mmCIF file of C-alpha atoms and ligand atoms in Angstrom:
data_model
loop_
_atom_site.group_PDB
_atom_site.id
_atom_site.type_symbol
_atom_site.label_atom_id
_atom_site.label_comp_id
_atom_site.label_asym_id
_atom_site.label_seq_id
_atom_site.Cartn_x
_atom_site.Cartn_y
_atom_site.Cartn_z
ATOM 1 C CA UNK A 1 223.901 -43.863 -188.021
ATOM 2 C CA UNK A 2 227.620 -44.341 -188.177
ATOM 3 C CA UNK A 3 229.693 -45.964 -185.536
ATOM 4 C CA UNK A 4 228.727 -46.081 -181.890
ATOM 5 C CA UNK A 5 230.601 -43.768 -179.553
ATOM 6 C CA UNK A 6 231.935 -45.075 -176.278
ATOM 7 C CA UNK A 7 233.150 -42.617 -173.656
ATOM 8 C CA UNK A 8 235.387 -43.849 -170.860
ATOM 9 C CA UNK A 9 235.441 -41.445 -167.915
ATOM 10 C CA UNK A 10 238.646 -42.294 -166.066
ATOM 11 C CA UNK A 11 241.557 -43.542 -168.163
ATOM 12 C CA UNK A 12 243.539 -45.364 -165.497
ATOM 13 C CA UNK A 13 244.076 -49.101 -165.245
ATOM 14 C CA UNK A 14 240.465 -50.121 -165.851
ATOM 15 C CA UNK A 15 239.832 -47.310 -168.364
ATOM 16 C CA UNK A 16 242.808 -48.299 -170.504
ATOM 17 C CA UNK A 17 241.796 -51.957 -170.441
ATOM 18 C CA UNK A 18 238.220 -51.019 -171.384
ATOM 19 C CA UNK A 19 239.503 -49.042 -174.360
ATOM 20 C CA UNK A 20 241.606 -51.947 -175.586
ATOM 21 C CA UNK A 21 238.739 -54.435 -175.292
ATOM 22 C CA UNK A 22 236.202 -52.111 -176.926
ATOM 23 C CA UNK A 23 238.574 -51.403 -179.806
ATOM 24 C CA UNK A 24 239.422 -55.046 -180.337
ATOM 25 C CA UNK A 25 235.721 -55.874 -180.482
ATOM 26 C CA UNK A 26 235.114 -52.886 -182.824
ATOM 27 C CA UNK A 27 232.292 -51.721 -180.569
ATOM 28 C CA UNK A 28 232.673 -48.162 -181.817
ATOM 29 C CA UNK A 29 234.872 -45.085 -181.603
ATOM 30 C CA UNK A 30 236.353 -44.479 -178.190
ATOM 31 C CA UNK A 31 237.027 -41.354 -176.159
ATOM 32 C CA UNK A 32 239.279 -41.724 -173.141
ATOM 33 C CA UNK A 33 238.570 -38.879 -170.689
ATOM 34 C CA UNK A 34 240.562 -38.057 -167.560
ATOM 35 C CA UNK A 35 241.470 -35.063 -165.423
ATOM 36 C CA UNK A 36 245.144 -36.004 -165.717
ATOM 37 C CA UNK A 37 246.577 -34.014 -168.622
ATOM 38 C CA UNK A 38 248.360 -35.885 -171.379
ATOM 39 C CA UNK A 39 247.701 -39.337 -169.947
ATOM 40 C CA UNK A 40 244.452 -40.121 -171.844
ATOM 41 C CA UNK A 41 245.956 -38.647 -175.016
ATOM 42 C CA UNK A 42 249.048 -40.822 -174.563
ATOM 43 C CA UNK A 43 247.022 -43.967 -173.954
ATOM 44 C CA UNK A 44 244.827 -43.169 -176.955
ATOM 45 C CA UNK A 45 247.886 -42.933 -179.208
ATOM 46 C CA UNK A 46 249.380 -46.140 -177.831
ATOM 47 C CA UNK A 47 246.071 -47.995 -178.226
ATOM 48 C CA UNK A 48 245.500 -46.601 -181.735
ATOM 49 C CA UNK A 49 248.787 -48.162 -182.723
ATOM 50 C CA UNK A 50 247.444 -51.599 -181.751
ATOM 51 C CA UNK A 51 245.002 -51.247 -184.645
ATOM 52 C CA UNK A 52 247.303 -52.196 -187.525
ATOM 53 C CA UNK A 53 248.620 -55.222 -185.622
ATOM 54 C CA UNK A 54 245.311 -56.471 -184.271
ATOM 55 C CA UNK A 55 243.333 -55.362 -187.302
ATOM 56 C CA UNK A 56 240.642 -53.213 -185.769
ATOM 57 C CA UNK A 57 238.995 -50.056 -187.062
ATOM 58 C CA UNK A 58 238.271 -47.736 -184.193
ATOM 59 C CA UNK A 59 239.091 -44.103 -183.691
ATOM 60 C CA UNK A 60 240.572 -43.718 -180.216
ATOM 61 C CA UNK A 61 241.100 -40.245 -178.776
ATOM 62 C CA UNK A 62 242.088 -38.837 -175.391
ATOM 63 C CA UNK A 63 240.603 -35.741 -173.801
ATOM 64 C CA UNK A 64 240.430 -33.535 -170.722
ATOM 65 C CA UNK A 65 237.318 -31.757 -171.969
ATOM 66 C CA UNK A 66 233.822 -33.059 -171.269
ATOM 67 C CA UNK A 67 232.651 -31.541 -174.570
ATOM 68 C CA UNK A 68 234.415 -34.461 -176.274
ATOM 69 C CA UNK A 69 232.026 -37.033 -174.799
ATOM 70 C CA UNK A 70 229.084 -35.318 -176.528
ATOM 71 C CA UNK A 71 226.661 -37.771 -178.087
ATOM 72 C CA UNK A 72 228.230 -40.872 -176.539
ATOM 73 C CA UNK A 73 226.020 -43.975 -176.746
ATOM 74 C CA UNK A 74 227.699 -45.717 -173.822
ATOM 75 C CA UNK A 75 229.649 -44.171 -170.948
ATOM 76 C CA UNK A 76 231.721 -46.314 -168.598
ATOM 77 C CA UNK A 77 232.848 -44.563 -165.426
ATOM 78 C CA UNK A 78 236.000 -45.531 -163.522
ATOM 79 C CA UNK A 79 237.009 -42.038 -162.424
ATOM 80 C CA UNK A 80 238.185 -41.830 -158.838
ATOM 81 C CA UNK A 81 240.710 -43.537 -156.640
ATOM 82 C CA UNK A 82 241.190 -47.280 -156.139
ATOM 83 C CA UNK A 83 241.915 -49.064 -152.853
ATOM 84 C CA UNK A 84 245.278 -49.461 -151.216
ATOM 85 C CA UNK A 85 246.099 -52.588 -149.201
ATOM 86 C CA UNK A 86 244.134 -52.649 -145.936
ATOM 87 C CA UNK A 87 241.421 -50.293 -147.208
ATOM 88 C CA UNK A 88 237.813 -51.307 -147.657
ATOM 89 C CA UNK A 89 235.850 -50.062 -150.656
ATOM 90 C CA UNK A 90 233.864 -47.896 -148.223
ATOM 91 C CA UNK A 91 237.016 -45.954 -147.297
ATOM 92 C CA UNK A 92 236.885 -44.419 -150.799
ATOM 93 C CA UNK A 93 233.456 -42.853 -150.256
ATOM 94 C CA UNK A 94 234.402 -39.242 -149.481
ATOM 95 C CA UNK A 95 236.828 -38.749 -152.373
ATOM 96 C CA UNK A 96 234.882 -40.650 -154.995
ATOM 97 C CA UNK A 97 231.559 -38.981 -154.128
ATOM 98 C CA UNK A 98 233.036 -35.630 -155.226
ATOM 99 C CA UNK A 99 234.292 -37.258 -158.406
ATOM 100 C CA UNK A 100 230.791 -38.635 -159.139
ATOM 101 C CA UNK A 101 229.370 -35.114 -158.839
ATOM 102 C CA UNK A 102 231.723 -33.777 -161.530
ATOM 103 C CA UNK A 103 231.197 -36.818 -163.753
ATOM 104 C CA UNK A 104 227.413 -36.764 -163.329
ATOM 105 C CA UNK A 105 227.282 -33.134 -164.420
ATOM 106 C CA UNK A 106 229.581 -33.848 -167.368
ATOM 107 C CA UNK A 107 227.240 -36.592 -168.541
ATOM 108 C CA UNK A 108 224.091 -34.561 -167.966
ATOM 109 C CA UNK A 109 225.455 -31.671 -170.041
ATOM 110 C CA UNK A 110 226.962 -33.666 -172.893
ATOM 111 C CA UNK A 111 225.339 -37.066 -173.405
ATOM 112 C CA UNK A 112 222.087 -37.350 -171.444
ATOM 113 C CA UNK A 113 220.870 -40.144 -173.745
ATOM 114 C CA UNK A 114 223.786 -42.479 -173.005
ATOM 115 C CA UNK A 115 223.683 -45.813 -171.188
ATOM 116 C CA UNK A 116 225.980 -45.306 -168.214
ATOM 117 C CA UNK A 117 227.864 -48.107 -166.492
ATOM 118 C CA UNK A 118 229.568 -47.191 -163.218
ATOM 119 C CA UNK A 119 232.532 -49.145 -161.864
ATOM 120 C CA UNK A 120 233.878 -46.669 -159.298
ATOM 121 C CA UNK A 121 233.775 -47.910 -155.693
ATOM 122 C CA UNK A 122 232.097 -48.171 -153.261
ATOM 123 C CA UNK A 123 229.986 -49.307 -156.190
ATOM 124 C CA UNK A 124 226.403 -49.438 -154.957
ATOM 125 C CA UNK A 125 226.636 -45.989 -153.365
ATOM 126 C CA UNK A 126 228.582 -44.430 -156.239
ATOM 127 C CA UNK A 127 226.156 -45.615 -158.928
ATOM 128 C CA UNK A 128 223.277 -44.222 -156.879
ATOM 129 C CA UNK A 129 225.058 -40.871 -156.452
ATOM 130 C CA UNK A 130 226.044 -40.755 -160.124
ATOM 131 C CA UNK A 131 222.389 -41.267 -161.087
ATOM 132 C CA UNK A 132 221.311 -38.498 -158.710
ATOM 133 C CA UNK A 133 223.948 -36.048 -159.975
ATOM 134 C CA UNK A 134 223.331 -36.838 -163.650
ATOM 135 C CA UNK A 135 219.537 -36.838 -163.443
ATOM 136 C CA UNK A 136 219.366 -39.609 -166.063
ATOM 137 C CA UNK A 137 216.506 -42.118 -165.860
ATOM 138 C CA UNK A 138 217.237 -45.026 -163.492
ATOM 139 C CA UNK A 139 217.094 -47.564 -166.329
ATOM 140 C CA UNK A 140 220.003 -45.819 -168.082
ATOM 141 C CA UNK A 141 222.421 -45.895 -165.143
ATOM 142 C CA UNK A 142 223.720 -49.199 -163.828
ATOM 143 C CA UNK A 143 226.625 -50.483 -161.749
ATOM 144 C CA UNK A 144 229.076 -53.227 -162.663
ATOM 145 C CA UNK A 145 229.762 -55.630 -159.815
ATOM 146 C CA UNK A 146 227.741 -58.819 -160.044
ATOM 147 C CA UNK A 147 229.239 -59.985 -163.336
ATOM 148 C CA UNK A 148 232.685 -59.656 -161.770
ATOM 149 C CA UNK A 149 231.757 -61.207 -158.433
ATOM 150 C CA UNK A 150 230.048 -64.104 -160.230
ATOM 151 C CA UNK A 151 233.123 -64.562 -162.427
ATOM 152 C CA UNK A 152 235.293 -64.783 -159.324
ATOM 153 C CA UNK A 153 232.956 -67.358 -157.774
ATOM 154 C CA UNK A 154 232.897 -69.342 -161.032
ATOM 155 C CA UNK A 155 236.689 -69.285 -161.323
ATOM 156 C CA UNK A 156 237.193 -70.689 -157.834
ATOM 157 C CA UNK A 157 234.501 -73.343 -158.334
ATOM 158 C CA UNK A 158 235.994 -74.471 -161.651
ATOM 159 C CA UNK A 159 239.411 -74.812 -160.013
ATOM 160 C CA UNK A 160 237.958 -76.828 -157.147
ATOM 161 C CA UNK A 161 236.003 -79.199 -159.391
ATOM 162 C CA UNK A 162 238.651 -79.354 -162.078
ATOM 163 C CA UNK A 163 235.967 -78.477 -164.630
ATOM 164 C CA UNK A 164 235.717 -75.912 -167.407
ATOM 165 C CA UNK A 165 234.811 -72.384 -166.371
ATOM 166 C CA UNK A 166 232.440 -72.424 -169.348
ATOM 167 C CA UNK A 167 230.194 -74.880 -167.525
ATOM 168 C CA UNK A 168 229.952 -72.913 -164.300
ATOM 169 C CA UNK A 169 226.984 -70.584 -163.948
ATOM 170 C CA UNK A 170 227.639 -68.735 -160.721
ATOM 171 C CA UNK A 171 225.257 -66.329 -159.082
ATOM 172 C CA UNK A 172 226.098 -63.483 -156.713
ATOM 173 C CA UNK A 173 223.595 -60.956 -155.365
ATOM 174 C CA UNK A 174 223.653 -57.955 -153.050
ATOM 175 C CA UNK A 175 226.110 -55.146 -152.553
ATOM 176 C CA UNK A 176 229.645 -55.170 -153.941
ATOM 177 C CA UNK A 177 231.318 -55.475 -150.564
ATOM 178 C CA UNK A 178 232.340 -58.149 -148.130
ATOM 179 C CA UNK A 179 228.646 -58.716 -147.354
ATOM 180 C CA UNK A 180 227.820 -59.727 -150.958
ATOM 181 C CA UNK A 181 225.663 -62.843 -151.270
ATOM 182 C CA UNK A 182 226.960 -65.710 -153.437
ATOM 183 C CA UNK A 183 223.749 -67.702 -153.960
ATOM 184 C CA UNK A 184 224.448 -71.420 -154.031
ATOM 185 C CA UNK A 185 220.879 -72.402 -154.886
ATOM 186 C CA UNK A 186 221.181 -70.673 -158.291
ATOM 187 C CA UNK A 187 224.758 -71.726 -158.950
ATOM 188 C CA UNK A 188 225.097 -74.702 -161.268
ATOM 189 C CA UNK A 189 227.686 -76.750 -163.115
ATOM 190 C CA UNK A 190 226.020 -77.035 -166.504
ATOM 191 C CA UNK A 191 222.651 -77.209 -164.764
ATOM 192 C CA UNK A 192 223.737 -79.452 -161.891
ATOM 193 C CA UNK A 193 223.212 -77.608 -158.567
ATOM 194 C CA UNK A 194 226.574 -76.833 -157.007
ATOM 195 C CA UNK A 195 225.859 -78.731 -153.779
ATOM 196 C CA UNK A 196 224.903 -81.844 -155.762
ATOM 197 C CA UNK A 197 228.034 -81.637 -157.863
ATOM 198 C CA UNK A 198 230.133 -81.151 -154.721
ATOM 199 C CA UNK A 199 228.724 -84.450 -153.398
ATOM 200 C CA UNK A 200 229.478 -86.206 -156.682
ATOM 201 C CA UNK A 201 233.061 -84.884 -156.626
ATOM 202 C CA UNK A 202 233.573 -85.507 -152.889
ATOM 203 C CA UNK A 203 234.000 -81.813 -152.121
ATOM 204 C CA UNK A 204 232.913 -80.988 -148.559
ATOM 205 C CA UNK A 205 230.313 -78.359 -147.661
ATOM 206 C CA UNK A 206 232.940 -76.521 -145.623
ATOM 207 C CA UNK A 207 235.186 -76.315 -148.693
ATOM 208 C CA UNK A 208 232.336 -74.712 -150.649
ATOM 209 C CA UNK A 209 231.874 -72.275 -147.754
ATOM 210 C CA UNK A 210 235.564 -71.364 -148.019
ATOM 211 C CA UNK A 211 235.081 -70.640 -151.716
ATOM 212 C CA UNK A 212 232.072 -68.442 -150.919
ATOM 213 C CA UNK A 213 234.220 -66.571 -148.417
ATOM 214 C CA UNK A 214 237.111 -66.194 -150.871
ATOM 215 C CA UNK A 215 234.660 -64.811 -153.444
ATOM 216 C CA UNK A 216 233.425 -62.197 -150.985
ATOM 217 C CA UNK A 217 236.984 -61.064 -150.354
ATOM 218 C CA UNK A 218 238.113 -61.610 -153.941
ATOM 219 C CA UNK A 219 238.823 -57.947 -154.687
ATOM 220 C CA UNK A 220 240.799 -57.475 -151.474
ATOM 221 C CA UNK A 221 242.928 -60.535 -152.221
ATOM 222 C CA UNK A 222 244.070 -58.887 -155.464
ATOM 223 C CA UNK A 223 244.603 -55.486 -153.820
ATOM 224 C CA UNK A 224 246.865 -57.191 -151.267
ATOM 225 C CA UNK A 225 248.901 -58.954 -153.947
ATOM 226 C CA UNK A 226 249.250 -55.968 -156.290
ATOM 227 C CA UNK A 227 250.325 -53.710 -153.448
ATOM 228 C CA UNK A 228 249.407 -50.686 -155.561
ATOM 229 C CA UNK A 229 245.928 -50.387 -157.031
ATOM 230 C CA UNK A 230 243.126 -52.856 -157.527
ATOM 231 C CA UNK A 231 241.903 -55.407 -160.073
ATOM 232 C CA UNK A 232 241.380 -54.183 -163.621
ATOM 233 C CA UNK A 233 241.324 -56.943 -166.246
ATOM 234 C CA UNK A 234 238.232 -58.768 -164.969
ATOM 235 C CA UNK A 235 236.378 -55.580 -163.947
ATOM 236 C CA UNK A 236 236.913 -54.187 -167.458
ATOM 237 C CA UNK A 237 235.813 -57.297 -169.314
ATOM 238 C CA UNK A 238 232.734 -57.577 -167.069
ATOM 239 C CA UNK A 239 231.639 -54.036 -167.898
ATOM 240 C CA UNK A 240 232.230 -54.669 -171.605
ATOM 241 C CA UNK A 241 229.794 -57.618 -171.490
ATOM 242 C CA UNK A 242 227.153 -55.248 -170.098
ATOM 243 C CA UNK A 243 227.879 -52.635 -172.774
ATOM 244 C CA UNK A 244 227.583 -55.303 -175.482
ATOM 245 C CA UNK A 245 224.223 -56.419 -174.076
ATOM 246 C CA UNK A 246 222.977 -52.834 -174.419
ATOM 247 C CA UNK A 247 224.432 -52.084 -177.856
ATOM 248 C CA UNK A 248 223.270 -55.432 -179.236
ATOM 249 C CA UNK A 249 219.860 -55.386 -177.501
ATOM 250 C CA UNK A 250 220.769 -58.867 -176.254
ATOM 251 C CA UNK A 251 218.264 -59.069 -173.362
ATOM 252 C CA UNK A 252 220.903 -60.826 -171.300
ATOM 253 C CA UNK A 253 220.114 -61.538 -167.669
ATOM 254 C CA UNK A 254 223.164 -60.287 -165.812
ATOM 255 C CA UNK A 255 223.705 -59.590 -162.141
ATOM 256 C CA UNK A 256 224.073 -55.801 -161.996
ATOM 257 C CA UNK A 257 223.750 -53.031 -159.456
ATOM 258 C CA UNK A 258 220.330 -51.851 -160.621
ATOM 259 C CA UNK A 259 217.762 -49.523 -159.171
ATOM 260 C CA UNK A 260 215.317 -51.595 -157.153
ATOM 261 C CA UNK A 261 212.014 -50.147 -156.090
ATOM 262 C CA UNK A 262 209.465 -52.573 -154.690
ATOM 263 C CA UNK A 263 211.068 -55.881 -155.619
ATOM 264 C CA UNK A 264 213.061 -57.770 -152.956
ATOM 265 C CA UNK A 265 211.232 -55.632 -150.385
ATOM 266 C CA UNK A 266 213.490 -52.710 -151.293
ATOM 267 C CA UNK A 267 212.476 -49.117 -151.501
ATOM 268 C CA UNK A 268 214.604 -47.251 -154.024
ATOM 269 C CA UNK A 269 218.275 -48.111 -153.919
ATOM 270 C CA UNK A 270 220.945 -49.602 -156.142
ATOM 271 C CA UNK A 271 222.071 -53.121 -155.288
ATOM 272 C CA UNK A 272 223.122 -56.271 -157.147
ATOM 273 C CA UNK A 273 220.135 -58.129 -158.644
ATOM 274 C CA UNK A 274 219.538 -60.159 -161.813
ATOM 275 C CA UNK A 275 218.750 -57.620 -164.515
ATOM 276 C CA UNK A 276 217.675 -57.825 -168.146
ATOM 277 C CA UNK A 277 219.908 -55.568 -170.250
ATOM 278 C CA UNK A 278 218.795 -54.608 -173.751
ATOM 279 C CA UNK A 279 218.322 -51.529 -175.905
ATOM 280 C CA UNK A 280 216.146 -50.026 -173.173
ATOM 281 C CA UNK A 281 219.022 -50.134 -170.706
ATOM 282 C CA UNK A 282 218.175 -52.077 -167.568
ATOM 283 C CA UNK A 283 214.825 -53.275 -168.839
ATOM 284 C CA UNK A 284 213.722 -55.428 -165.918
ATOM 285 C CA UNK A 285 214.828 -56.523 -162.469
ATOM 286 C CA UNK A 286 214.144 -60.238 -162.056
ATOM 287 C CA UNK A 287 212.919 -61.180 -158.589
ATOM 288 C CA UNK A 288 213.918 -64.752 -157.733
ATOM 289 C CA UNK A 289 212.879 -66.936 -154.813
ATOM 290 C CA UNK A 290 215.416 -66.975 -151.999
ATOM 291 C CA UNK A 291 215.755 -69.182 -148.942
ATOM 292 C CA UNK A 292 215.329 -67.590 -145.520
ATOM 293 C CA UNK A 293 219.092 -67.644 -145.015
ATOM 294 C CA UNK A 294 219.721 -66.003 -148.402
ATOM 295 C CA UNK A 295 217.072 -63.385 -147.627
ATOM 296 C CA UNK A 296 218.732 -62.648 -144.289
ATOM 297 C CA UNK A 297 222.136 -62.331 -145.975
ATOM 298 C CA UNK A 298 220.708 -60.022 -148.636
ATOM 299 C CA UNK A 299 219.219 -57.864 -145.889
ATOM 300 C CA UNK A 300 222.638 -57.511 -144.201
ATOM 301 C CA UNK A 301 224.096 -56.507 -147.552
ATOM 302 C CA UNK A 302 221.377 -53.995 -148.458
ATOM 303 C CA UNK A 303 221.498 -52.509 -144.938
ATOM 304 C CA UNK A 304 225.212 -51.883 -145.490
ATOM 305 C CA UNK A 305 224.409 -50.127 -148.793
ATOM 306 C CA UNK A 306 221.695 -47.993 -147.120
ATOM 307 C CA UNK A 307 224.202 -46.889 -144.494
ATOM 308 C CA UNK A 308 226.543 -45.694 -147.240
ATOM 309 C CA UNK A 309 223.718 -43.738 -148.876
ATOM 310 C CA UNK A 310 223.080 -41.977 -145.570
ATOM 311 C CA UNK A 311 226.799 -41.172 -145.387
ATOM 312 C CA UNK A 312 226.637 -39.704 -148.930
ATOM 313 C CA UNK A 313 223.666 -37.527 -147.945
ATOM 314 C CA UNK A 314 225.642 -36.313 -144.932
ATOM 315 C CA UNK A 315 228.602 -35.375 -147.138
ATOM 316 C CA UNK A 316 226.606 -33.652 -149.892
ATOM 317 C CA UNK A 317 223.394 -31.896 -148.905
ATOM 318 C CA UNK A 318 222.131 -31.832 -152.517
ATOM 319 C CA UNK A 319 221.610 -35.602 -152.186
ATOM 320 C CA UNK A 320 219.493 -35.433 -149.046
HETATM 321 N N1 APR B 401 237.392 -36.958 -163.370
HETATM 322 C C1 APR B 401 237.924 -37.811 -164.249
HETATM 323 N N2 APR B 401 238.874 -38.695 -163.934
HETATM 324 C C2 APR B 401 239.303 -38.701 -162.667
HETATM 325 C C3 APR B 401 238.789 -37.846 -161.687
HETATM 326 C C4 APR B 401 237.787 -36.932 -162.083
HETATM 327 N N3 APR B 401 237.243 -36.068 -161.224
HETATM 328 N N4 APR B 401 239.422 -38.121 -160.508
HETATM 329 C C5 APR B 401 240.285 -39.113 -160.756
HETATM 330 N N5 APR B 401 240.233 -39.469 -162.058
HETATM 331 C C6 APR B 401 241.003 -40.462 -162.779
HETATM 332 C C7 APR B 401 242.441 -40.570 -162.320
HETATM 333 O O1 APR B 401 243.241 -39.540 -162.881
HETATM 334 C C8 APR B 401 242.829 -41.963 -162.826
HETATM 335 O O2 APR B 401 243.448 -41.911 -164.091
HETATM 336 O O3 APR B 401 240.467 -41.751 -162.559
HETATM 337 C C9 APR B 401 241.476 -42.695 -162.938
HETATM 338 C C10 APR B 401 241.363 -43.931 -162.054
HETATM 339 O O4 APR B 401 242.275 -44.851 -162.529
HETATM 340 P P1 APR B 401 243.151 -45.784 -161.537
HETATM 341 O O5 APR B 401 243.674 -44.951 -160.425
HETATM 342 O O6 APR B 401 244.104 -46.548 -162.372
HETATM 343 O O7 APR B 401 242.041 -46.752 -160.903
HETATM 344 P P2 APR B 401 241.357 -48.069 -161.545
HETATM 345 O O8 APR B 401 242.119 -49.267 -161.140
HETATM 346 O O9 APR B 401 241.087 -47.843 -162.991
HETATM 347 O O10 APR B 401 239.989 -48.092 -160.711
HETATM 348 C C11 APR B 401 239.042 -47.060 -160.832
HETATM 349 O O11 APR B 401 237.207 -48.477 -160.223
HETATM 350 O O12 APR B 401 237.166 -50.634 -159.349
HETATM 351 C C12 APR B 401 237.070 -49.265 -159.079
HETATM 352 O O13 APR B 401 237.840 -49.164 -156.804
HETATM 353 C C13 APR B 401 238.153 -48.840 -158.149
HETATM 354 O O14 APR B 401 237.191 -46.720 -157.651
HETATM 355 C C14 APR B 401 238.193 -47.377 -158.410
HETATM 356 C C15 APR B 401 237.868 -47.269 -159.899
#
């Protein structure tokens, strides 16, 4: 009973944006946690003072003590370091793996019944490690990547076609890296397959390929432009849509980094697949038909994720 409790582990650029969105939507009371002292408390005060202007009721607090996330219904994890220009997400592995260990233990000890959404990169490896360290069931730990990658793909397609983003249903599978797999066969403009609509609009196949490529490198493009840090508005709003699906038992089918065992020929790893999110967490992984080329691309992507998992096991023997 009472309001939901949302714990944000990491109160940096994405964490602060998450808090603002969650408050505005009155999703529940919010705890901003960080290792940096004062910063989450300062952001919590600043965000609380949005309430009278925006008209939301939400208690927003900052903390450096894991005890304050006790009983959280949803935990969204952004703790760690973001990329600098020229870095790949994989370059963050060593540092962020240690962060996932601390966060996983904090969750295990304080809110083992929460639904946990990981955003920290390299995403597919970090969500796997966070699950291992926390010991939570696989259906209660998920990674945010596909909603964001699909949003990037949809944005670029809408610009190219001069159509509303609302009509673009874009589909991206695989790992959250440069090998991700934008799937054209499941991407539609209000139901019209993207290749058909490209023909109607006189957009060449090579132009669509360029958009696929830009989508794959979409995070890096922003890192290069910002010069300091990585994307945060769209990553935050993407994770909020997943949290809403859980809290509202919406049974949405969203592309998420989910635990896949058996389906897609995979044997126990986290990677981006269409996933039903409802009150049970990640309730079902949906296995769709793929062309041979899409299957081959997915294999490249999942092989890259497997390599990162091996690297994690090498860095922390408790994972082996
Ligand atoms: N426990 C809690 N918080 C931590 C820890 C830790 N062990 N280590 C670092 N942090 C905090 C930092 O103090 C910082 O406030 O995590 C926060 C990260 O915030 P930013 O540096 O602003 O990074 P952000 O842009 O929010 O991205 C966070 O998400 O998309 C990914 O690649 C991105 O891994 C990065 C993460």
